[in-house]
PDB file of N, CA and C in Angstrom:
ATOM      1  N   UNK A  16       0.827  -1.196   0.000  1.00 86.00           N
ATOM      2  CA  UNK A  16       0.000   0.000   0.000  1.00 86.00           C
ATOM      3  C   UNK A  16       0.866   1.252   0.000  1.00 86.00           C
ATOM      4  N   UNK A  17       0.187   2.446  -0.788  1.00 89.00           N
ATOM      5  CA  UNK A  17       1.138   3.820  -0.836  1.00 89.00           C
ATOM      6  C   UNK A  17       0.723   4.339   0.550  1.00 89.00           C
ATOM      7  N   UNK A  18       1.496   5.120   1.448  1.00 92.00           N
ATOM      8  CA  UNK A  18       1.261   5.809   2.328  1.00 92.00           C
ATOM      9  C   UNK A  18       1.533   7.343   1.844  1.00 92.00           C
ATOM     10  N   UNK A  19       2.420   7.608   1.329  1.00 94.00           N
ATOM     11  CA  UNK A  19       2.536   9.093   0.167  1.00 94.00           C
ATOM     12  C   UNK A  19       2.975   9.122  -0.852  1.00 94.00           C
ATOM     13  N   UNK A  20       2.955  10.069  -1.378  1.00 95.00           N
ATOM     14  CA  UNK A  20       3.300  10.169  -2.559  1.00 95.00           C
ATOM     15  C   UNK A  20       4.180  11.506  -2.901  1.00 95.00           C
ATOM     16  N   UNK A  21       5.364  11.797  -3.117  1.00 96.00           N
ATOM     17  CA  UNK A  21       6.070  12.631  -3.261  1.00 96.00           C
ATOM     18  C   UNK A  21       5.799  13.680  -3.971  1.00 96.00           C
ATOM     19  N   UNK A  22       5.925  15.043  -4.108  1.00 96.00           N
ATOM     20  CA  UNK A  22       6.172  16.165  -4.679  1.00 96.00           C
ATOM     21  C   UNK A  22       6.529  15.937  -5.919  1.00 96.00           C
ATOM     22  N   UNK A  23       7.516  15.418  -6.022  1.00 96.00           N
ATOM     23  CA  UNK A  23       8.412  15.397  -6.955  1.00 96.00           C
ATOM     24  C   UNK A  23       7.490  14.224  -8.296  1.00 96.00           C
ATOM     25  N   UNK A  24       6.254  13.571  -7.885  1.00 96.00           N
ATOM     26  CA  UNK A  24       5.683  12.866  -8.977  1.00 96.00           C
ATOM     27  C   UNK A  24       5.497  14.024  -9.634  1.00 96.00           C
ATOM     28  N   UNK A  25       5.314  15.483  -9.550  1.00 94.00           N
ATOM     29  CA  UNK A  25       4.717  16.543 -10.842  1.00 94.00           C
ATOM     30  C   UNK A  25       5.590  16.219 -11.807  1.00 94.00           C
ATOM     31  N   UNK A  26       7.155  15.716 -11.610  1.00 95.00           N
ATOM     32  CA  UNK A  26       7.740  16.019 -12.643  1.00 95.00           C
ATOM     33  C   UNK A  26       7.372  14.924 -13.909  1.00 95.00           C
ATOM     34  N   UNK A  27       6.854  14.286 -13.415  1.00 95.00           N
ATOM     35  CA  UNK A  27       6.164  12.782 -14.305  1.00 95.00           C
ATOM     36  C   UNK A  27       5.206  12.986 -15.215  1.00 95.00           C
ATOM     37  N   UNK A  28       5.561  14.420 -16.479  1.00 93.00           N
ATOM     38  CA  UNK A  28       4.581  14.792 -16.835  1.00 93.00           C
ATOM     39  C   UNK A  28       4.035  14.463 -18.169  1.00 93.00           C
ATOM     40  N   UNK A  29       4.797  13.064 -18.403  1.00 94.00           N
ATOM     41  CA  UNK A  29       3.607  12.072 -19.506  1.00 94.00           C
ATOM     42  C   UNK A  29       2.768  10.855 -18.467  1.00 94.00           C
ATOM     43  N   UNK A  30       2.989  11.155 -17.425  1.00 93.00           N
ATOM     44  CA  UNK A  30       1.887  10.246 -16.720  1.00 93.00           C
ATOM     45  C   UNK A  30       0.572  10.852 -16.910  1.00 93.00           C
ATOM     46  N   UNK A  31      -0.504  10.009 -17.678  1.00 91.00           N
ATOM     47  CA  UNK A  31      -1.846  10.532 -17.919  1.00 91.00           C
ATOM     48  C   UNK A  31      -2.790   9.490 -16.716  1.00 91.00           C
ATOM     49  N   UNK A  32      -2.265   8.923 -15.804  1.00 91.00           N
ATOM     50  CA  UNK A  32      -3.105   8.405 -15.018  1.00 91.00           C
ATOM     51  C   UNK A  32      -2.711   7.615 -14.120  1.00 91.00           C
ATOM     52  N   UNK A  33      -3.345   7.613 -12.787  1.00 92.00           N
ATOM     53  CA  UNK A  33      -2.886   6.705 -12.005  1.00 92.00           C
ATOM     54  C   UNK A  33      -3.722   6.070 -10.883  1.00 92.00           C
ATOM     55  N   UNK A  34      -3.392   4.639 -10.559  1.00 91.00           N
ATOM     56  CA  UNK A  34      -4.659   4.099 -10.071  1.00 91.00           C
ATOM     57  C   UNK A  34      -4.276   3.998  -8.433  1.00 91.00           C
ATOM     58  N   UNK A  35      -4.750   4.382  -7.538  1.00 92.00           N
ATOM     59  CA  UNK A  35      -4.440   4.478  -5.877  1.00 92.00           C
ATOM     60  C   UNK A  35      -5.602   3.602  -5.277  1.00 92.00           C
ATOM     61  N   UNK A  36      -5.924   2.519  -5.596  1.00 89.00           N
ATOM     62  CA  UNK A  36      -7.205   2.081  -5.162  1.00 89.00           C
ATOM     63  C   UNK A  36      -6.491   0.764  -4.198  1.00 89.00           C
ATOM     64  N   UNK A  37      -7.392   1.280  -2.965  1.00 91.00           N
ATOM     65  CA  UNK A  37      -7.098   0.373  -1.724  1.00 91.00           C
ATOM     66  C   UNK A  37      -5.937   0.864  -1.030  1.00 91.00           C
ATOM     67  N   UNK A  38      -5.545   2.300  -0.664  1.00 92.00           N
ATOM     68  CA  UNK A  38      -4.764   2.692   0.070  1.00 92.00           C
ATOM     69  C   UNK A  38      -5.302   3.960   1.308  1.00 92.00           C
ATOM     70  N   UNK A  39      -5.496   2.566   1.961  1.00 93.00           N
ATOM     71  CA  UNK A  39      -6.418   3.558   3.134  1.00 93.00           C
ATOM     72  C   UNK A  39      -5.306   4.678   3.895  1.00 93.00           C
ATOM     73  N   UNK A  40      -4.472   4.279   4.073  1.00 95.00           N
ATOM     74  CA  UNK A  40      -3.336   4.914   4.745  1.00 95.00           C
ATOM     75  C   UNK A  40      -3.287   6.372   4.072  1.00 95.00           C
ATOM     76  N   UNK A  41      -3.229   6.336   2.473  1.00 94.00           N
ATOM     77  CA  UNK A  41      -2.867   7.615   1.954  1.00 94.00           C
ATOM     78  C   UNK A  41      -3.411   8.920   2.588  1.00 94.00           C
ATOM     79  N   UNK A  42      -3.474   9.893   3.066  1.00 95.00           N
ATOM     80  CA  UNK A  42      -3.447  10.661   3.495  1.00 95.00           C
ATOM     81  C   UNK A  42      -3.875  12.156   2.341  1.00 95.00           C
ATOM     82  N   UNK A  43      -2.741  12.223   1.859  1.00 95.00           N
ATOM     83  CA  UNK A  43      -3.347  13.694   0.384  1.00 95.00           C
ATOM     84  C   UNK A  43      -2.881  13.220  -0.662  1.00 95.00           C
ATOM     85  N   UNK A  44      -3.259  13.373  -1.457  1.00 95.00           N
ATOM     86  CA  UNK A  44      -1.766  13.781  -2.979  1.00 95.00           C
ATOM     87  C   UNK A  44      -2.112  14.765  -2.915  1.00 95.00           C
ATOM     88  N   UNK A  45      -0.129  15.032  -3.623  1.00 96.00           N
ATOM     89  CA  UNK A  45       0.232  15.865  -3.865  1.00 96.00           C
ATOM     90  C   UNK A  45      -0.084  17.322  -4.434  1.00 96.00           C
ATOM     91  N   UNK A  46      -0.170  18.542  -4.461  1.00 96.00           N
ATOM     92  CA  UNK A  46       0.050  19.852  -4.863  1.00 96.00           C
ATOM     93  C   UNK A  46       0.311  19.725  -6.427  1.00 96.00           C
ATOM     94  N   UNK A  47       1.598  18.917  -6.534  1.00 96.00           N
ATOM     95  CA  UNK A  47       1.995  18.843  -7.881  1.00 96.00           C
ATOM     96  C   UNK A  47       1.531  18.495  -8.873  1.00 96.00           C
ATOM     97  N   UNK A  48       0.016  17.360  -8.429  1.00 93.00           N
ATOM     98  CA  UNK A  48      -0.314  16.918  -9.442  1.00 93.00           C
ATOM     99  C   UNK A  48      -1.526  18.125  -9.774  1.00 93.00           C
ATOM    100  N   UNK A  49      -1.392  19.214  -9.420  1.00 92.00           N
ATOM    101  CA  UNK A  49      -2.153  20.260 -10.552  1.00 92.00           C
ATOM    102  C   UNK A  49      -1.358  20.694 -11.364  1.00 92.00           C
ATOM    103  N   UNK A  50       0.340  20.327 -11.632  1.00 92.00           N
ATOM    104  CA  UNK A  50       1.213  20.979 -12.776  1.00 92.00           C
ATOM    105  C   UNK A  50       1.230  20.003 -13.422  1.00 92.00           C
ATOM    106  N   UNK A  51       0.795  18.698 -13.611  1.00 92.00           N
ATOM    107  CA  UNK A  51       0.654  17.383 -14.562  1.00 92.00           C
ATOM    108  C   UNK A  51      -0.133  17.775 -15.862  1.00 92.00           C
ATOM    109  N   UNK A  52       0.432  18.119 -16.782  1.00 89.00           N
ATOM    110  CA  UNK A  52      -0.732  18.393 -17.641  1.00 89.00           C
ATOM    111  C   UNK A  52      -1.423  17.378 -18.947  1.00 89.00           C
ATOM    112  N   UNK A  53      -0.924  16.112 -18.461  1.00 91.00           N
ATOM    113  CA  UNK A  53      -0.992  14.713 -19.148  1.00 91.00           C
ATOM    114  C   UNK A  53      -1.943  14.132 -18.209  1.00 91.00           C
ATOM    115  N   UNK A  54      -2.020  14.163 -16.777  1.00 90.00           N
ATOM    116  CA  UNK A  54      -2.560  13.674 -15.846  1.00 90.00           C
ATOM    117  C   UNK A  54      -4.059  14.018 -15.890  1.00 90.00           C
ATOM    118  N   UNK A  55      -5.062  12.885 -16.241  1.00 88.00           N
ATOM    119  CA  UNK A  55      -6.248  13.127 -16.513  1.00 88.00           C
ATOM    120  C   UNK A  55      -7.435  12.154 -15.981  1.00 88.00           C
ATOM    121  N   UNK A  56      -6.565  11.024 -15.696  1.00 87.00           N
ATOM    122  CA  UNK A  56      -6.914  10.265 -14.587  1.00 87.00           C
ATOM    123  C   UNK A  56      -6.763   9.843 -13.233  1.00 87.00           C
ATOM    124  N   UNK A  57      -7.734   9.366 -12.033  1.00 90.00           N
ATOM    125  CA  UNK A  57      -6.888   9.334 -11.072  1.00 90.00           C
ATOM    126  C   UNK A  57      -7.970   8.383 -10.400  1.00 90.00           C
ATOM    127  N   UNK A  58      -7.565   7.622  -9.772  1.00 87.00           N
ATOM    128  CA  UNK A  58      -8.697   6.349  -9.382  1.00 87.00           C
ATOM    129  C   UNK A  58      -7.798   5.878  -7.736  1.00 87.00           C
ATOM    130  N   UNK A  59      -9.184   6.209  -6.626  1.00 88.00           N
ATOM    131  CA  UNK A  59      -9.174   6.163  -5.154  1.00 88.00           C
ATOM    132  C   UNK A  59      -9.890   5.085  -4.873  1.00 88.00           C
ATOM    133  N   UNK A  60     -10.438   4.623  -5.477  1.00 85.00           N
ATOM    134  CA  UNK A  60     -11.755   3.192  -4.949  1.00 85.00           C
ATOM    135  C   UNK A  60     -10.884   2.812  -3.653  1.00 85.00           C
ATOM    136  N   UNK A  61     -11.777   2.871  -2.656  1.00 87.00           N
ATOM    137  CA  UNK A  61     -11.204   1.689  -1.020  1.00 87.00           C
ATOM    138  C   UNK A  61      -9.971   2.317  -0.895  1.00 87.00           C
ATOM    139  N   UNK A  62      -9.492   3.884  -0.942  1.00 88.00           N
ATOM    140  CA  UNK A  62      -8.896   4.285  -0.363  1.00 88.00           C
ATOM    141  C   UNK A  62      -9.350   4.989   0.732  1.00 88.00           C
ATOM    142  N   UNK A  63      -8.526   5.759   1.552  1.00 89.00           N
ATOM    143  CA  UNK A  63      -8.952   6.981   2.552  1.00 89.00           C
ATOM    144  C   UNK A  63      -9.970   8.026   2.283  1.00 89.00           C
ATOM    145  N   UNK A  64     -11.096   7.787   3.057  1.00 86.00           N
ATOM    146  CA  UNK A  64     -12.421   8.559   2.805  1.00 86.00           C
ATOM    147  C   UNK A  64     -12.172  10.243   2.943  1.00 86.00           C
ATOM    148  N   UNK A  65     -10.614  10.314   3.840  1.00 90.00           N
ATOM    149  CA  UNK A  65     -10.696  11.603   3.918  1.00 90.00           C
ATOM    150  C   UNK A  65      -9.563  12.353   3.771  1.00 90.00           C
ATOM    151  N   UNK A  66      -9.218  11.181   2.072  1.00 91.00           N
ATOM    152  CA  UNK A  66      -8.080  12.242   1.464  1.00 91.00           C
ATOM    153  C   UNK A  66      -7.999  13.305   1.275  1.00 91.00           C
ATOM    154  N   UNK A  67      -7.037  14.036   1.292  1.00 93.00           N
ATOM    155  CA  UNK A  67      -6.543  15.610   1.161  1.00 93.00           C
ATOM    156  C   UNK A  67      -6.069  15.620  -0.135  1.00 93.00           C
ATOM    157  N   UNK A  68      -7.416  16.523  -1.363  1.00 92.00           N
ATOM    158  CA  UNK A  68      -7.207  16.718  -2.320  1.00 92.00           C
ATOM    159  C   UNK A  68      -6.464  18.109  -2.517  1.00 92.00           C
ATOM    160  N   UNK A  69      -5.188  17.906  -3.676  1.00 93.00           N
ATOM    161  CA  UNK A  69      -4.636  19.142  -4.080  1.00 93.00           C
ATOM    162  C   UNK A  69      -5.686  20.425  -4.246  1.00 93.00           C
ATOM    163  N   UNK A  70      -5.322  21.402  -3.541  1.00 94.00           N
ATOM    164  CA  UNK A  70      -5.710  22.710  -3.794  1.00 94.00           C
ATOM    165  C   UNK A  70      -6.650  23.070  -5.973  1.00 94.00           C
ATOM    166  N   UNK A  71      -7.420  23.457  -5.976  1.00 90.00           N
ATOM    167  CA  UNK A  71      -8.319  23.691  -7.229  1.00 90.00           C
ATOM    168  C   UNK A  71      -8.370  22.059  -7.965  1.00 90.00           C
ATOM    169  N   UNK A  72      -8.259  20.716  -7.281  1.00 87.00           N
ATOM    170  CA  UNK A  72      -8.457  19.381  -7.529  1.00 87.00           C
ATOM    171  C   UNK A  72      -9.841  19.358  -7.864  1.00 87.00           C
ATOM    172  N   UNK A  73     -10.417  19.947  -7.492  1.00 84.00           N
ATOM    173  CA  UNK A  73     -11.923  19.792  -7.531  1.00 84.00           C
ATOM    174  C   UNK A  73     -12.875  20.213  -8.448  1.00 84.00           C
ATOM    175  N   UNK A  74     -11.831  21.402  -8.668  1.00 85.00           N
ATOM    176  CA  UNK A  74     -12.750  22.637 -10.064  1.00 85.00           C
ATOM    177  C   UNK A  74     -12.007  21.922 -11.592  1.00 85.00           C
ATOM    178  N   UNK A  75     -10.935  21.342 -11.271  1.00 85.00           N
ATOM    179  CA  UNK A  75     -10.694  20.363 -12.666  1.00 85.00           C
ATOM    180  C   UNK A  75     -10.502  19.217 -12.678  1.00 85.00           C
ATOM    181  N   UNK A  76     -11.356  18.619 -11.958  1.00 83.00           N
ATOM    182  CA  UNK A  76     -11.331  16.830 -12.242  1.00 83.00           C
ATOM    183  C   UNK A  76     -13.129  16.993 -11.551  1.00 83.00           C
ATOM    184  N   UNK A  77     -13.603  15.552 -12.424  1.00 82.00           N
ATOM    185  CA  UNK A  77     -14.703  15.708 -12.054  1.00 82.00           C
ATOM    186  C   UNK A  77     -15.118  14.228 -11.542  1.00 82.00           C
ATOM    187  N   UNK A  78     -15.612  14.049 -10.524  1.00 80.00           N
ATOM    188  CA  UNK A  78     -16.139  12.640  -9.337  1.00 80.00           C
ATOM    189  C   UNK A  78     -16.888  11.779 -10.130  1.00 80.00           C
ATOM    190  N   UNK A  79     -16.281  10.824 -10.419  1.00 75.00           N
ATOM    191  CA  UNK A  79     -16.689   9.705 -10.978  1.00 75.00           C
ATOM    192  C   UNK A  79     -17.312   8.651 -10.581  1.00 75.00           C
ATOM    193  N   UNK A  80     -18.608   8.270 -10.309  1.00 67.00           N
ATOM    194  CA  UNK A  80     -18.393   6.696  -9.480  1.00 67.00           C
ATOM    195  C   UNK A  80     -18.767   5.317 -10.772  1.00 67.00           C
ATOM    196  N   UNK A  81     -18.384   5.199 -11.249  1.00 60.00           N
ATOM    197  CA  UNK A  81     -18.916   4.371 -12.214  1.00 60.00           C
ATOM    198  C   UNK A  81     -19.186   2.690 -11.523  1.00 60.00           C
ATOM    199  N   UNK A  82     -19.503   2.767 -10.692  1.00 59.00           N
ATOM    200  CA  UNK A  82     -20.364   1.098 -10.096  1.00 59.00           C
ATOM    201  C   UNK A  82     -21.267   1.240 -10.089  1.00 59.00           C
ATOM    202  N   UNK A  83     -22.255   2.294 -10.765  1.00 57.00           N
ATOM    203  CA  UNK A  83     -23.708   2.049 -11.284  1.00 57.00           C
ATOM    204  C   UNK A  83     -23.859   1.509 -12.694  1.00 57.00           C
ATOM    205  N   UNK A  84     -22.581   1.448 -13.267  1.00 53.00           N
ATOM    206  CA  UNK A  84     -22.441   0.813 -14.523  1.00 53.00           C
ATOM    207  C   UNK A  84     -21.194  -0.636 -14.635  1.00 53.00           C
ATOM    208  N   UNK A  85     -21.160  -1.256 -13.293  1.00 51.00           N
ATOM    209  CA  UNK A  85     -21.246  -2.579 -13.081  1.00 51.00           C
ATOM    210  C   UNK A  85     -19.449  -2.099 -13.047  1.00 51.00           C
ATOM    211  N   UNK A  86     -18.805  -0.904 -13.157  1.00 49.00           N
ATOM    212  CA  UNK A  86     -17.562  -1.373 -12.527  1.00 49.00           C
ATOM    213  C   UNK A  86     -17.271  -0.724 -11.335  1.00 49.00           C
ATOM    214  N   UNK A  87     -15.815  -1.547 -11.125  1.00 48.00           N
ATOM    215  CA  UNK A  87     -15.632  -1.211  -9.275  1.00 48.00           C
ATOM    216  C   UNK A  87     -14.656  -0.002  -9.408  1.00 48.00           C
ATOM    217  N   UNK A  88     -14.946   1.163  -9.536  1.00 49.00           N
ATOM    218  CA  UNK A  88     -13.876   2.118  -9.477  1.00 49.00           C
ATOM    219  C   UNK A  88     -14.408   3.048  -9.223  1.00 49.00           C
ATOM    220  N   UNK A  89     -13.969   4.229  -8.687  1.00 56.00           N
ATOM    221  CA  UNK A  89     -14.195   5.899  -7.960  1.00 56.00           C
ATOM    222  C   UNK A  89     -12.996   6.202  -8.385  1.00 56.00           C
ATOM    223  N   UNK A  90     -13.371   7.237  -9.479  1.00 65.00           N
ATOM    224  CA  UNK A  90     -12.122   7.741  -9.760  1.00 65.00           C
ATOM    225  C   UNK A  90     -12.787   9.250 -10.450  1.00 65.00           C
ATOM    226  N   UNK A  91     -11.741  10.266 -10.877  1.00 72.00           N
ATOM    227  CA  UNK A  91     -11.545  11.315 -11.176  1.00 72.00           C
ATOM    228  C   UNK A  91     -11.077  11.787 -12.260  1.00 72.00           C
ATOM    229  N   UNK A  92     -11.958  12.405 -13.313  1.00 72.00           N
ATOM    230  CA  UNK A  92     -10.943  12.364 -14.621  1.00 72.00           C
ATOM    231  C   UNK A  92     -11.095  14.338 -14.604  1.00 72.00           C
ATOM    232  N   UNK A  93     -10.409  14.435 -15.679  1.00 76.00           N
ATOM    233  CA  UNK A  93     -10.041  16.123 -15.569  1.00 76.00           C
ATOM    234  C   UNK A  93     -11.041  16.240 -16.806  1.00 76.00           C
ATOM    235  N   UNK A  94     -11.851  17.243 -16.247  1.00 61.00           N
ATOM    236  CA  UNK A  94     -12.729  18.396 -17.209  1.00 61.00           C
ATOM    237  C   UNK A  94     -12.469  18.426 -18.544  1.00 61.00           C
ATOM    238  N   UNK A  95     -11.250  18.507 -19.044  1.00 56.00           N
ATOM    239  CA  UNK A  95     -10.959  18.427 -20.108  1.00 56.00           C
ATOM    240  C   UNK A  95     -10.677  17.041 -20.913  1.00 56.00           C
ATOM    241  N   UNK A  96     -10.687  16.244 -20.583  1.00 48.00           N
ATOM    242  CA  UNK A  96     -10.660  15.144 -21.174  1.00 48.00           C
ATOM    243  C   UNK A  96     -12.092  14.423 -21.422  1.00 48.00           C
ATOM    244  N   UNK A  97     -13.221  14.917 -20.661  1.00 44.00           N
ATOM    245  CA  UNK A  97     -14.547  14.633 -20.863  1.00 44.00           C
ATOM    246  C   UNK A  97     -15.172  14.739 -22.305  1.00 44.00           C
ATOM    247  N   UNK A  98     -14.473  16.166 -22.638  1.00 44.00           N
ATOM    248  CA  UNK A  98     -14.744  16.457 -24.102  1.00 44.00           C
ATOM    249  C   UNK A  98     -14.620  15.915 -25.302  1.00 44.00           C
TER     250      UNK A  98
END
């Protein structure tokens, strides 16, 4: 299981996604991942209910639950990739 996740993932900036599911421990991500500009996915399923999302995380990724359509994931994709 991840317990954090470093700062320094912003610099990972052909990562378009990443899956954190089942890490109750995690605590926030990172700040950095609002300078990701590849980063468009992000999937928490059965993680920490009371992760600490990056600062404006919210106004560009939008709450996903897709297990009303038979899969198991909660995840977050960015505004712009909806399009």
């Amino acid at each position: 299981c991840v317990k954090s996740l470093p700062e320094s993932i912003g610099n990972c900036q052909q990562l378009w996604g990443i899956n954190l599911i089942g890490n109750k421990d995690l605590k926030s991500l990172p700040q950095s991942f609002m300078d990701m500009s590849s980063l468009s996915f992000v999937n928490i399923k059965d993680s920490n209910p009371n992760i600490k999302l990056p600062q404006g995380f919210e106004s560009s990724f939008e709450e996903v639950d897709a297990s009303e359509k038979g899969l198991q994931m909660i995840a977050f994709l960015k505004f712009a990739s909806l399009v």
